[in-house]
Amino acid sequence: MFDRSTLPSRRTILKGAFAGAVLLGAPACGPGNATGNASETPRRGGNLRVVVSGASTTDDVLDPHLAGSWGGGAVAKNVFDKLVAYNHDLTLRPRLAESLEPNADGTVWTVRLRKGVRWHDGKPLTADDVLWSVKRILDPANKLPAAADLSMIDLAGSRKVDDTTVELRMTQPMADLGALLAGWYVYVVQNGTNTFDKQHPPVGTGPFRFGDWAPGERTTLLRNDSYWEDGKPYVDSVEIILAASADARLNVFLSGAADIVHELSHVQGKTQQGNPALTIHQSPVGTFQAFNMLIDREPFTDPRVREALRLAVDRKAIVDSVYFGYGEVGNDLYGKGAPNYADSIPQRAYDPEKARALLREAGKENLTVTLHTSDATPGFVESALLFAEQAKKAGITIDVSKSAADSYWTDVWLKQPFTQTSWGSYALEWFYGQAIVSTAPTNETAWKRPEWDRKFATARGTLDAEQRGQRYLELQQELWSDGGYIIHSYAKWLDGVSPRVRGFAGTTVATDDWCGYRNVWM
């Protein structure tokens, strides 16, 4: 977990077509409904101040391969770049790569780099930088989370073809390598770089260069005048301010200390709708909101208990009462809106009587569990309390234990058997590698099924799109029936934006335009 707008004008959908090169179109423009008038000409200058979730000095790091928090992700997004990135509908757009070309069976992928890109220190981007980045991510000594994303790359068999061409060899066929190269952590860093701190400032290829850093408080970025997207960015600087709770973030904004507030709570979205000091933007696709059970810990080892708890939640009531309609009900599956998401699986409904019967069968009548929550993410506490009320009809007692927002992700999540989680939007290939397979670095349900892992490896290497879709359906059917997630909602991400900000639009969390400020002007 991480706390851990039109559609682009020209976009390329990468779905593992192997008839030839997978060509990436021109860089897509930002998502629609952007602030300002479309006829306005962006002007340069000004200092943009944004406030985003965070406040932990441990999570606030400058290493893009470790920056798992929202705040760290916002910094990485603007200082570094990826080979490819997600549009908000999870198709791909080009960044540092101009094309990704697989061979006939998906075992070798050729990456051709954009020419003319320079690092902040003036050095040119080369194939050596890409190979170093892959090597650094895969080095077991570094214990980097993106190793799960790139685990199928055979580094020894990969090579530099020329200064702007890399050949990546796979250990198994890959139908859509781009979906993994667009993952949260998979940034290209400069050849030989291993340390990212104040004494060794990060050097990237992104629209902004490093300025200053107060860990757990704020990071200042300065415009990169040599950025490869002509004319961008527009603002002179970006100050990224960290605040742990939604109330704290809104207070920073309303005090005049920020121009954009990210991740408003949904009640704030409702109450601030008429406030002329801000315009509210919502993401096209919501972040998944879930209660997650560690299925290797009692009482969650029993699949009947897991199913009973999934039946004891009224999802529509949570969307209406907690998210005030800014969202959709979830169906205990990740990836709503993503390619190969299993829309055909029936929607699980609130059924407390069936839940009660399952618990009786399991010998767990009058079940009592503790659900750990926090203000770390808007809606966590409210949905936990509402779930506790709903579960009473099934004879279940849920004791809600609230932890501090600034320590929840480090001290509670992954440690307690019943917690809450939230993820942005990625391809299924990426999420399963990060959170579902037995060796996943953030396996927050302790789902460890070697046979499921084998089926997943087969699915993501299946070149025929129809057959691949069927295999992903089977994987999801197993997760829906037996997994450890209760994904009750997909809640829209809400941002509040000052009227003086132009060029900003709400977009899906973790996609290319999320917390990206290269299109923003004042």
Short mmCIF file of C-alpha atoms in Angstrom, two decimals:
data_model
loop_
_atom_site.label_atom_id
_atom_site.label_comp_id
_atom_site.label_asym_id
_atom_site.label_seq_id
_atom_site.Cartn_x
_atom_site.Cartn_y
_atom_site.Cartn_z
CA MET A 1 0.00 0.00 0.00
CA PHE A 2 1.02 3.49 -0.56
CA ASP A 3 0.78 6.07 1.95
CA ARG A 4 2.07 4.30 2.03
CA SER A 5 -9.06 16.12 -18.04
CA THR A 6 -10.08 14.71 -21.46
CA LEU A 7 -8.70 11.43 -22.46
CA PRO A 8 -5.28 12.15 -23.90
CA SER A 9 -5.48 13.76 -27.34
CA ARG A 10 -3.32 11.03 -28.85
CA ARG A 11 -2.94 7.77 -27.05
CA THR A 12 -1.76 4.28 -27.79
CA ILE A 13 -3.37 1.27 -26.20
CA LEU A 14 -0.82 -1.43 -25.45
CA LYS A 15 -2.57 -4.75 -25.09
CA GLY A 16 0.23 -7.09 -26.07
CA ALA A 17 -0.37 -7.00 -29.82
CA PHE A 18 2.56 -8.82 -31.41
CA ALA A 19 2.08 -8.05 -35.08
CA GLY A 20 5.10 -5.74 -34.94
CA ALA A 21 6.44 -2.83 -32.98
CA VAL A 22 4.28 -1.50 -30.20
CA LEU A 23 4.60 2.17 -31.07
CA LEU A 24 3.91 4.84 -28.52
CA GLY A 25 2.29 8.02 -29.75
CA ALA A 26 3.15 11.59 -28.89
CA PRO A 27 3.02 12.56 -25.22
CA ALA A 28 -0.62 12.80 -24.23
CA CYS A 29 -1.99 16.03 -22.91
CA GLY A 30 -3.47 16.19 -19.45
CA PRO A 31 -6.91 14.96 -18.47
CA GLY A 32 -9.98 17.02 -19.18
CA ASN A 33 -11.99 19.59 -17.22
CA ALA A 34 -8.77 21.42 -16.41
CA THR A 35 -8.91 24.66 -14.46
CA GLY A 36 -8.92 27.75 -16.63
CA ASN A 37 -10.25 28.44 -20.11
CA ALA A 38 -9.00 26.24 -22.93
CA SER A 39 -8.32 29.35 -25.02
CA GLU A 40 -5.98 30.82 -22.39
CA THR A 41 -2.28 30.75 -23.17
CA PRO A 42 -0.22 29.30 -20.31
CA ARG A 43 2.24 31.78 -18.84
CA ARG A 44 5.48 31.11 -17.05
CA GLY A 45 6.31 32.06 -13.50
CA GLY A 46 4.87 31.74 -10.04
CA ASN A 47 5.44 29.41 -7.12
CA LEU A 48 2.97 26.54 -6.76
CA ARG A 49 2.30 25.20 -3.26
CA VAL A 50 0.54 21.86 -2.80
CA VAL A 51 -0.34 19.88 0.33
CA VAL A 52 -0.48 16.09 0.19
CA SER A 53 -0.82 13.20 2.62
CA GLY A 54 2.25 12.43 4.72
CA ALA A 55 4.23 13.56 7.75
CA SER A 56 6.36 10.55 8.62
CA THR A 57 10.11 11.17 8.37
CA THR A 58 10.63 7.46 7.76
CA ASP A 59 8.31 7.31 4.73
CA ASP A 60 9.42 10.65 3.28
CA VAL A 61 12.39 9.58 1.16
CA LEU A 62 13.98 10.96 -2.01
CA ASP A 63 14.86 7.59 -3.53
CA PRO A 64 12.21 7.05 -6.25
CA HIS A 65 12.63 3.28 -5.96
CA LEU A 66 11.61 3.49 -2.29
CA ALA A 67 9.16 6.41 -2.29
CA GLY A 68 5.97 4.58 -1.35
CA SER A 69 4.09 7.41 0.37
CA TRP A 70 1.76 9.78 -1.48
CA GLY A 71 4.15 12.65 -0.68
CA GLY A 72 7.22 10.72 -1.76
CA GLY A 73 5.40 9.68 -4.91
CA ALA A 74 4.56 13.30 -5.73
CA VAL A 75 8.24 14.25 -5.46
CA ALA A 76 9.40 11.28 -7.55
CA LYS A 77 6.75 12.02 -10.20
CA ASN A 78 8.11 15.53 -10.78
CA VAL A 79 11.85 14.90 -10.46
CA PHE A 80 12.15 11.61 -12.35
CA ASP A 81 10.45 9.91 -15.28
CA LYS A 82 9.45 6.40 -16.37
CA LEU A 83 9.83 4.70 -19.71
CA VAL A 84 6.03 4.61 -20.05
CA ALA A 85 3.19 5.67 -17.78
CA TYR A 86 -0.53 5.08 -17.35
CA ASN A 87 -3.26 7.25 -18.76
CA HIS A 88 -6.18 7.50 -16.34
CA ASP A 89 -7.92 4.62 -18.16
CA LEU A 90 -4.79 2.46 -17.70
CA THR A 91 -3.80 2.50 -21.34
CA LEU A 92 -0.19 3.61 -21.78
CA ARG A 93 1.47 6.81 -22.86
CA PRO A 94 5.12 7.35 -23.81
CA ARG A 95 7.56 9.01 -21.46
CA LEU A 96 11.26 8.26 -21.89
CA ALA A 97 10.57 5.39 -24.31
CA GLU A 98 9.43 6.06 -27.86
CA SER A 99 8.54 2.43 -28.47
CA LEU A 100 8.40 -0.99 -26.85
CA GLU A 101 8.79 -3.82 -29.36
CA PRO A 102 8.39 -7.50 -28.42
CA ASN A 103 9.68 -10.41 -30.43
CA ALA A 104 7.26 -13.03 -31.73
CA ASP A 105 6.84 -14.90 -28.45
CA GLY A 106 7.19 -12.05 -25.95
CA THR A 107 10.51 -13.26 -24.54
CA VAL A 108 12.56 -10.25 -25.70
CA TRP A 109 11.43 -6.62 -25.60
CA THR A 110 13.31 -3.83 -27.39
CA VAL A 111 13.06 -0.38 -25.79
CA ARG A 112 13.90 2.64 -27.94
CA LEU A 113 14.55 5.82 -25.99
CA ARG A 114 13.45 9.33 -26.76
CA LYS A 115 16.37 11.28 -28.19
CA GLY A 116 17.53 14.60 -26.76
CA VAL A 117 16.55 13.94 -23.12
CA ARG A 118 19.05 15.28 -20.58
CA TRP A 119 19.51 14.77 -16.88
CA HIS A 120 19.34 17.79 -14.60
CA ASP A 121 23.16 17.89 -14.56
CA GLY A 122 23.26 18.14 -18.36
CA LYS A 123 24.28 14.56 -19.15
CA PRO A 124 22.30 12.79 -21.91
CA LEU A 125 19.89 9.97 -21.11
CA THR A 126 21.31 6.70 -22.47
CA ALA A 127 20.67 2.98 -22.55
CA ASP A 128 23.19 2.64 -19.71
CA ASP A 129 20.82 4.54 -17.41
CA VAL A 130 17.97 2.14 -18.19
CA LEU A 131 20.10 -0.95 -17.61
CA TRP A 132 21.47 0.50 -14.37
CA SER A 133 17.94 1.24 -13.15
CA VAL A 134 16.82 -2.33 -13.86
CA LYS A 135 19.97 -3.71 -12.23
CA ARG A 136 19.49 -1.55 -9.13
CA ILE A 137 15.84 -2.56 -8.78
CA LEU A 138 16.61 -6.26 -9.15
CA ASP A 139 19.66 -6.34 -6.86
CA PRO A 140 18.55 -8.51 -3.89
CA ALA A 141 20.82 -6.53 -1.56
CA ASN A 142 18.73 -3.41 -2.16
CA LYS A 143 15.41 -5.08 -1.22
CA LEU A 144 13.45 -2.70 -3.46
CA PRO A 145 9.69 -3.21 -3.88
CA ALA A 146 9.88 -2.77 -7.66
CA ALA A 147 11.88 -6.00 -7.86
CA ALA A 148 8.48 -7.72 -7.88
CA ASP A 149 7.52 -5.67 -10.95
CA LEU A 150 10.61 -6.58 -12.96
CA SER A 151 11.26 -10.09 -11.64
CA MET A 152 10.68 -11.59 -15.09
CA ILE A 153 13.63 -9.65 -16.62
CA ASP A 154 16.75 -11.72 -17.21
CA LEU A 155 19.35 -9.06 -16.48
CA ALA A 156 22.29 -11.20 -17.59
CA GLY A 157 20.60 -11.78 -20.94
CA SER A 158 19.62 -8.13 -21.45
CA ARG A 159 21.89 -5.74 -23.30
CA LYS A 160 22.58 -2.29 -24.67
CA VAL A 161 22.12 -2.30 -28.45
CA ASP A 162 23.24 1.30 -28.90
CA ASP A 163 23.08 4.55 -26.91
CA THR A 164 19.31 4.81 -27.21
CA THR A 165 18.24 1.16 -27.56
CA VAL A 166 17.95 -1.53 -24.89
CA GLU A 167 17.06 -5.18 -25.32
CA LEU A 168 15.34 -6.68 -22.28
CA ARG A 169 15.21 -10.47 -22.18
CA MET A 170 12.46 -12.17 -20.18
CA THR A 171 12.70 -15.32 -18.09
CA GLN A 172 9.21 -16.17 -19.37
CA PRO A 173 6.92 -14.74 -22.06
CA MET A 174 5.40 -11.36 -21.21
CA ALA A 175 2.31 -10.16 -23.05
CA ASP A 176 2.42 -6.60 -21.69
CA LEU A 177 5.74 -5.50 -20.25
CA GLY A 178 4.62 -1.87 -20.48
CA ALA A 179 1.99 -2.41 -17.78
CA LEU A 180 4.83 -3.26 -15.37
CA LEU A 181 7.26 -0.58 -16.54
CA ALA A 182 4.52 1.92 -15.68
CA GLY A 183 4.39 0.69 -12.08
CA TRP A 184 4.64 3.05 -9.10
CA TYR A 185 8.35 2.62 -8.40
CA VAL A 186 9.79 1.94 -11.86
CA TYR A 187 11.60 5.22 -12.48
CA VAL A 188 14.76 5.57 -14.53
CA VAL A 189 17.66 6.84 -12.41
CA GLN A 190 21.08 7.98 -13.57
CA ASN A 191 23.72 5.33 -14.17
CA GLY A 192 25.70 4.61 -11.00
CA THR A 193 23.36 6.45 -8.62
CA ASN A 194 22.61 4.72 -5.33
CA THR A 195 22.19 7.49 -2.76
CA PHE A 196 19.41 10.08 -2.69
CA ASP A 197 19.48 12.57 0.19
CA LYS A 198 20.26 16.19 0.97
CA GLN A 199 24.00 15.59 0.66
CA HIS A 200 23.44 13.67 -2.59
CA PRO A 201 20.49 15.53 -4.19
CA PRO A 202 18.45 13.49 -6.66
CA VAL A 203 19.21 14.14 -10.32
CA GLY A 204 16.38 13.23 -12.67
CA THR A 205 14.99 13.93 -16.13
CA GLY A 206 11.64 15.24 -14.89
CA PRO A 207 10.07 18.70 -15.21
CA PHE A 208 11.45 19.89 -11.87
CA ARG A 209 14.85 19.61 -10.24
CA PHE A 210 15.59 19.24 -6.56
CA GLY A 211 15.68 22.40 -4.46
CA ASP A 212 15.40 21.67 -0.74
CA TRP A 213 14.03 19.05 1.64
CA ALA A 214 12.83 18.99 5.24
CA PRO A 215 11.98 15.31 5.86
CA GLY A 216 8.40 14.80 7.02
CA GLU A 217 7.55 18.45 6.36
CA ARG A 218 8.12 19.68 2.80
CA THR A 219 10.17 19.43 -0.38
CA THR A 220 10.91 22.33 -2.74
CA LEU A 221 11.42 21.71 -6.45
CA LEU A 222 12.67 24.17 -9.09
CA ARG A 223 11.77 24.39 -12.78
CA ASN A 224 13.94 22.33 -15.13
CA ASP A 225 14.56 24.75 -17.99
CA SER A 226 15.96 21.93 -20.14
CA TYR A 227 12.95 19.64 -19.81
CA TRP A 228 12.29 17.52 -22.89
CA GLU A 229 8.63 18.55 -23.28
CA ASP A 230 8.96 21.87 -25.08
CA GLY A 231 7.80 24.90 -23.10
CA LYS A 232 7.06 22.97 -19.92
CA PRO A 233 6.87 23.25 -16.99
CA TYR A 234 5.39 26.71 -16.48
CA VAL A 235 5.78 27.50 -12.78
CA ASP A 236 9.14 28.53 -11.31
CA SER A 237 8.89 26.19 -8.33
CA VAL A 238 6.71 23.65 -6.55
CA GLU A 239 6.57 23.33 -2.78
CA ILE A 240 5.18 19.95 -1.69
CA ILE A 241 3.88 20.21 1.89
CA LEU A 242 3.06 17.12 3.96
CA ALA A 243 0.11 16.81 6.36
CA ALA A 244 -1.11 13.53 7.82
CA SER A 245 -4.88 14.05 8.06
CA ALA A 246 -7.52 15.46 5.73
CA ASP A 247 -8.43 18.13 8.30
CA ALA A 248 -4.81 19.22 8.57
CA ARG A 249 -4.46 19.40 4.79
CA LEU A 250 -7.61 21.46 4.35
CA ASN A 251 -6.53 23.82 7.13
CA VAL A 252 -3.21 24.41 5.38
CA PHE A 253 -5.10 25.27 2.20
CA LEU A 254 -7.71 27.50 3.83
CA SER A 255 -4.98 29.40 5.69
CA GLY A 256 -3.60 30.50 2.33
CA ALA A 257 -0.43 28.41 2.62
CA ALA A 258 -1.26 26.12 -0.34
CA ASP A 259 -2.77 26.46 -3.81
CA ILE A 260 -3.79 22.81 -4.22
CA VAL A 261 -4.96 20.42 -1.50
CA HIS A 262 -4.79 16.75 -2.45
CA GLU A 263 -7.00 14.01 -1.00
CA LEU A 264 -9.86 15.89 0.58
CA SER A 265 -12.16 13.77 2.67
CA HIS A 266 -15.52 13.12 1.08
CA VAL A 267 -17.41 15.03 3.74
CA GLN A 268 -15.09 17.96 2.97
CA GLY A 269 -15.95 17.53 -0.69
CA LYS A 270 -19.61 17.96 0.21
CA THR A 271 -19.22 20.85 2.66
CA GLN A 272 -16.75 22.81 0.51
CA GLN A 273 -18.74 22.61 -2.72
CA GLY A 274 -19.97 26.19 -2.47
CA ASN A 275 -16.70 27.68 -1.26
CA PRO A 276 -15.39 30.19 -3.85
CA ALA A 277 -11.86 29.69 -2.50
CA LEU A 278 -11.56 26.31 -4.20
CA THR A 279 -12.80 24.18 -7.07
CA ILE A 280 -13.23 20.49 -6.32
CA HIS A 281 -11.88 17.98 -8.82
CA GLN A 282 -12.59 14.25 -8.64
CA SER A 283 -10.74 11.35 -10.21
CA PRO A 284 -12.44 9.50 -13.10
CA VAL A 285 -11.77 6.16 -11.35
CA GLY A 286 -11.80 5.71 -7.60
CA THR A 287 -9.18 4.25 -5.30
CA PHE A 288 -10.13 0.90 -3.86
CA GLN A 289 -11.15 0.98 -0.19
CA ALA A 290 -10.91 -2.30 1.66
CA PHE A 291 -10.86 -4.15 4.93
CA ASN A 292 -8.05 -6.67 4.63
CA MET A 293 -7.73 -9.92 6.57
CA LEU A 294 -4.45 -11.76 7.10
CA ILE A 295 -5.71 -15.19 6.17
CA ASP A 296 -2.91 -16.99 7.99
CA ARG A 297 -4.09 -15.53 11.32
CA GLU A 298 -7.10 -16.62 13.38
CA PRO A 299 -10.03 -16.38 12.91
CA PHE A 300 -9.42 -15.56 9.24
CA THR A 301 -7.84 -18.92 8.41
CA ASP A 302 -11.38 -20.29 7.97
CA PRO A 303 -12.81 -19.36 4.53
CA ARG A 304 -16.32 -19.42 6.02
CA VAL A 305 -15.35 -16.61 8.40
CA ARG A 306 -13.92 -14.58 5.53
CA GLU A 307 -17.06 -15.10 3.46
CA ALA A 308 -19.29 -14.20 6.41
CA LEU A 309 -17.47 -10.91 6.92
CA ARG A 310 -17.76 -10.11 3.20
CA LEU A 311 -21.50 -10.71 3.42
CA ALA A 312 -21.81 -8.58 6.56
CA VAL A 313 -20.95 -5.28 4.86
CA ASP A 314 -23.55 -3.08 3.14
CA ARG A 315 -21.42 -1.54 0.41
CA LYS A 316 -24.03 0.83 -1.01
CA ALA A 317 -24.62 2.29 2.45
CA ILE A 318 -20.89 2.98 2.80
CA VAL A 319 -20.69 4.69 -0.60
CA ASP A 320 -23.72 6.83 0.23
CA SER A 321 -22.98 7.61 3.88
CA VAL A 322 -19.18 7.70 4.03
CA TYR A 323 -18.24 8.85 0.53
CA PHE A 324 -21.38 10.94 -0.08
CA GLY A 325 -21.84 9.41 -3.51
CA TYR A 326 -18.25 10.11 -4.62
CA GLY A 327 -17.66 6.49 -5.55
CA GLU A 328 -18.98 3.09 -6.56
CA VAL A 329 -19.52 -0.16 -4.70
CA GLY A 330 -16.67 -2.67 -4.77
CA ASN A 331 -16.90 -6.39 -5.39
CA ASP A 332 -13.86 -7.64 -3.44
CA LEU A 333 -11.71 -7.45 -6.56
CA TYR A 334 -8.94 -5.04 -7.47
CA GLY A 335 -8.80 -3.14 -10.75
CA LYS A 336 -12.23 -1.72 -11.55
CA GLY A 337 -11.92 -0.17 -15.00
CA ALA A 338 -8.64 -1.93 -15.80
CA PRO A 339 -8.13 -4.23 -18.79
CA ASN A 340 -9.25 -7.79 -17.93
CA TYR A 341 -11.12 -6.73 -14.77
CA ALA A 342 -13.83 -9.36 -14.16
CA ASP A 343 -17.07 -7.40 -14.52
CA SER A 344 -18.88 -10.68 -15.17
CA ILE A 345 -18.47 -11.95 -11.60
CA PRO A 346 -21.75 -11.37 -9.71
CA GLN A 347 -21.87 -8.44 -7.32
CA ARG A 348 -21.64 -9.66 -3.72
CA ALA A 349 -24.61 -8.36 -1.71
CA TYR A 350 -25.28 -7.62 1.94
CA ASP A 351 -26.69 -10.83 3.43
CA PRO A 352 -26.37 -10.92 7.24
CA GLU A 353 -28.53 -14.04 7.56
CA LYS A 354 -26.27 -16.04 5.26
CA ALA A 355 -23.26 -14.65 7.13
CA ARG A 356 -24.78 -15.80 10.42
CA ALA A 357 -25.37 -19.30 8.97
CA LEU A 358 -21.77 -19.57 7.77
CA LEU A 359 -20.46 -18.64 11.20
CA ARG A 360 -22.76 -21.19 12.82
CA GLU A 361 -21.41 -23.84 10.45
CA ALA A 362 -17.84 -22.80 11.32
CA GLY A 363 -18.52 -22.92 15.05
CA LYS A 364 -17.89 -19.18 15.28
CA GLU A 365 -21.28 -17.83 16.34
CA ASN A 366 -21.08 -14.47 18.11
CA LEU A 367 -17.74 -13.81 16.44
CA THR A 368 -15.74 -10.90 17.87
CA VAL A 369 -12.88 -9.32 15.89
CA THR A 370 -10.84 -6.13 16.21
CA LEU A 371 -10.63 -3.89 13.15
CA HIS A 372 -7.71 -1.45 13.15
CA THR A 373 -8.37 1.91 11.54
CA SER A 374 -6.93 5.41 11.28
CA ASP A 375 -7.43 8.85 9.76
CA ALA A 376 -4.48 8.02 7.48
CA THR A 377 -6.91 7.85 4.56
CA PRO A 378 -10.22 9.75 4.29
CA GLY A 379 -13.16 7.49 5.04
CA PHE A 380 -11.24 4.79 6.90
CA VAL A 381 -12.65 5.53 10.35
CA GLU A 382 -16.18 6.25 9.14
CA SER A 383 -16.38 3.08 7.03
CA ALA A 384 -14.98 0.99 9.90
CA LEU A 385 -17.58 2.31 12.33
CA LEU A 386 -20.42 1.79 9.84
CA PHE A 387 -19.22 -1.75 9.08
CA ALA A 388 -19.26 -2.49 12.81
CA GLU A 389 -22.92 -1.44 12.96
CA GLN A 390 -23.87 -3.41 9.84
CA ALA A 391 -22.15 -6.58 11.07
CA LYS A 392 -24.26 -6.69 14.23
CA LYS A 393 -27.15 -8.08 12.16
CA ALA A 394 -24.97 -11.12 11.44
CA GLY A 395 -24.16 -11.57 15.11
CA ILE A 396 -20.64 -10.23 14.60
CA THR A 397 -19.03 -7.82 17.06
CA ILE A 398 -16.38 -5.61 15.47
CA ASP A 399 -14.30 -3.65 17.96
CA VAL A 400 -12.85 -0.64 16.14
CA SER A 401 -9.35 0.39 17.27
CA LYS A 402 -8.12 3.75 15.98
CA SER A 403 -4.40 4.41 15.50
CA ALA A 404 -2.52 7.64 14.78
CA ALA A 405 -2.46 8.70 11.14
CA ASP A 406 1.29 9.30 11.06
CA SER A 407 2.17 5.79 12.30
CA TYR A 408 -0.63 3.62 10.89
CA TRP A 409 1.22 2.43 7.80
CA THR A 410 4.43 1.67 9.70
CA ASP A 411 3.12 0.28 13.00
CA VAL A 412 -0.30 -1.25 12.29
CA TRP A 413 -0.85 -2.18 8.64
CA LEU A 414 0.71 -5.56 7.71
CA LYS A 415 1.19 -6.26 11.42
CA GLN A 416 -2.37 -6.54 12.78
CA PRO A 417 -4.64 -9.29 11.37
CA PHE A 418 -7.58 -7.04 10.39
CA THR A 419 -6.84 -3.58 9.02
CA GLN A 420 -7.80 -1.21 6.22
CA THR A 421 -6.07 -0.41 2.98
CA SER A 422 -6.41 1.72 -0.13
CA TRP A 423 -4.68 1.53 -3.52
CA GLY A 424 -4.52 3.63 -6.64
CA SER A 425 -5.18 2.28 -10.13
CA TYR A 426 -2.82 -0.02 -11.98
CA ALA A 427 -2.99 -2.90 -14.39
CA LEU A 428 -3.79 -6.27 -12.83
CA GLU A 429 -0.31 -7.47 -13.84
CA TRP A 430 1.27 -4.86 -11.59
CA PHE A 431 -1.01 -5.18 -8.58
CA TYR A 432 -0.88 -8.95 -8.43
CA GLY A 433 2.92 -8.85 -8.42
CA GLN A 434 2.95 -6.26 -5.64
CA ALA A 435 0.20 -7.57 -3.37
CA ILE A 436 -1.10 -11.03 -4.27
CA VAL A 437 1.59 -13.52 -5.30
CA SER A 438 3.22 -15.48 -2.48
CA THR A 439 6.43 -13.44 -2.63
CA ALA A 440 4.72 -10.05 -3.04
CA PRO A 441 6.44 -7.27 -1.04
CA THR A 442 3.09 -5.93 0.20
CA ASN A 443 1.08 -9.13 0.56
CA GLU A 444 -1.43 -7.55 2.92
CA THR A 445 -3.77 -10.55 3.04
CA ALA A 446 -1.09 -13.28 3.41
CA TRP A 447 -2.52 -14.92 0.29
CA LYS A 448 0.04 -17.62 -0.54
CA ARG A 449 -1.15 -20.08 -3.14
CA PRO A 450 1.69 -21.53 -5.28
CA GLU A 451 -0.80 -22.93 -7.80
CA TRP A 452 -2.43 -19.50 -8.14
CA ASP A 453 1.05 -18.00 -8.66
CA ARG A 454 1.69 -20.46 -11.49
CA LYS A 455 -1.63 -19.63 -13.13
CA PHE A 456 -0.82 -15.93 -12.88
CA ALA A 457 2.58 -16.43 -14.54
CA THR A 458 0.83 -18.29 -17.36
CA ALA A 459 -1.84 -15.60 -17.74
CA ARG A 460 0.51 -12.67 -18.06
CA GLY A 461 2.58 -14.57 -20.61
CA THR A 462 -0.42 -15.50 -22.77
CA LEU A 463 -0.18 -13.64 -26.06
CA ASP A 464 -3.70 -14.29 -27.31
CA ALA A 465 -5.81 -11.49 -25.81
CA GLU A 466 -9.02 -13.52 -25.52
CA GLN A 467 -7.29 -16.44 -23.87
CA ARG A 468 -5.41 -14.09 -21.55
CA GLY A 469 -8.69 -12.47 -20.51
CA GLN A 470 -10.19 -15.87 -19.69
CA ARG A 471 -7.18 -16.77 -17.55
CA TYR A 472 -7.41 -13.50 -15.64
CA LEU A 473 -11.11 -14.19 -15.07
CA GLU A 474 -10.24 -17.54 -13.48
CA LEU A 475 -7.64 -15.90 -11.24
CA GLN A 476 -10.20 -13.35 -10.07
CA GLN A 477 -12.87 -15.97 -9.44
CA GLU A 478 -10.52 -17.64 -6.98
CA LEU A 479 -9.69 -14.35 -5.25
CA TRP A 480 -13.39 -13.43 -5.07
CA SER A 481 -14.29 -16.76 -3.48
CA ASP A 482 -11.37 -17.31 -1.16
CA GLY A 483 -9.25 -14.17 -0.80
CA GLY A 484 -8.61 -11.88 2.13
CA TYR A 485 -9.92 -8.58 0.77
CA ILE A 486 -13.28 -7.01 1.54
CA ILE A 487 -13.18 -4.32 -1.16
CA HIS A 488 -16.33 -2.45 -0.31
CA SER A 489 -15.89 0.73 -2.37
CA TYR A 490 -14.04 2.56 -5.09
CA ALA A 491 -13.90 6.09 -3.71
CA LYS A 492 -13.10 9.07 -5.89
CA TRP A 493 -9.93 10.99 -5.05
CA LEU A 494 -10.84 14.64 -4.40
CA ASP A 495 -8.58 17.66 -4.86
CA GLY A 496 -9.30 21.28 -3.97
CA VAL A 497 -7.76 23.90 -6.24
CA SER A 498 -7.42 27.67 -5.86
CA PRO A 499 -9.01 29.84 -8.59
CA ARG A 500 -5.58 31.25 -9.42
CA VAL A 501 -4.32 27.82 -10.55
CA ARG A 502 -4.72 26.92 -14.22
CA GLY A 503 -4.14 23.70 -16.14
CA PHE A 504 -4.96 21.35 -13.26
CA ALA A 505 -7.45 18.50 -13.60
CA GLY A 506 -8.49 15.59 -11.44
CA THR A 507 -7.08 12.28 -12.58
CA THR A 508 -6.88 8.68 -11.47
CA VAL A 509 -4.50 8.09 -8.58
CA ALA A 510 -1.02 6.78 -9.51
CA THR A 511 -1.44 7.49 -13.22
CA ASP A 512 0.84 9.89 -15.09
CA ASP A 513 -1.01 13.15 -14.41
CA TRP A 514 -1.70 12.40 -10.74
CA CYS A 515 0.35 14.88 -8.66
CA GLY A 516 2.15 15.93 -11.85
CA TYR A 517 2.57 19.69 -12.17
CA ARG A 518 4.20 20.15 -15.57
CA ASN A 519 0.91 21.36 -17.09
CA VAL A 520 -0.03 23.72 -14.24
CA TRP A 521 0.36 27.48 -14.47
CA MET A 522 -0.63 30.43 -12.32
#
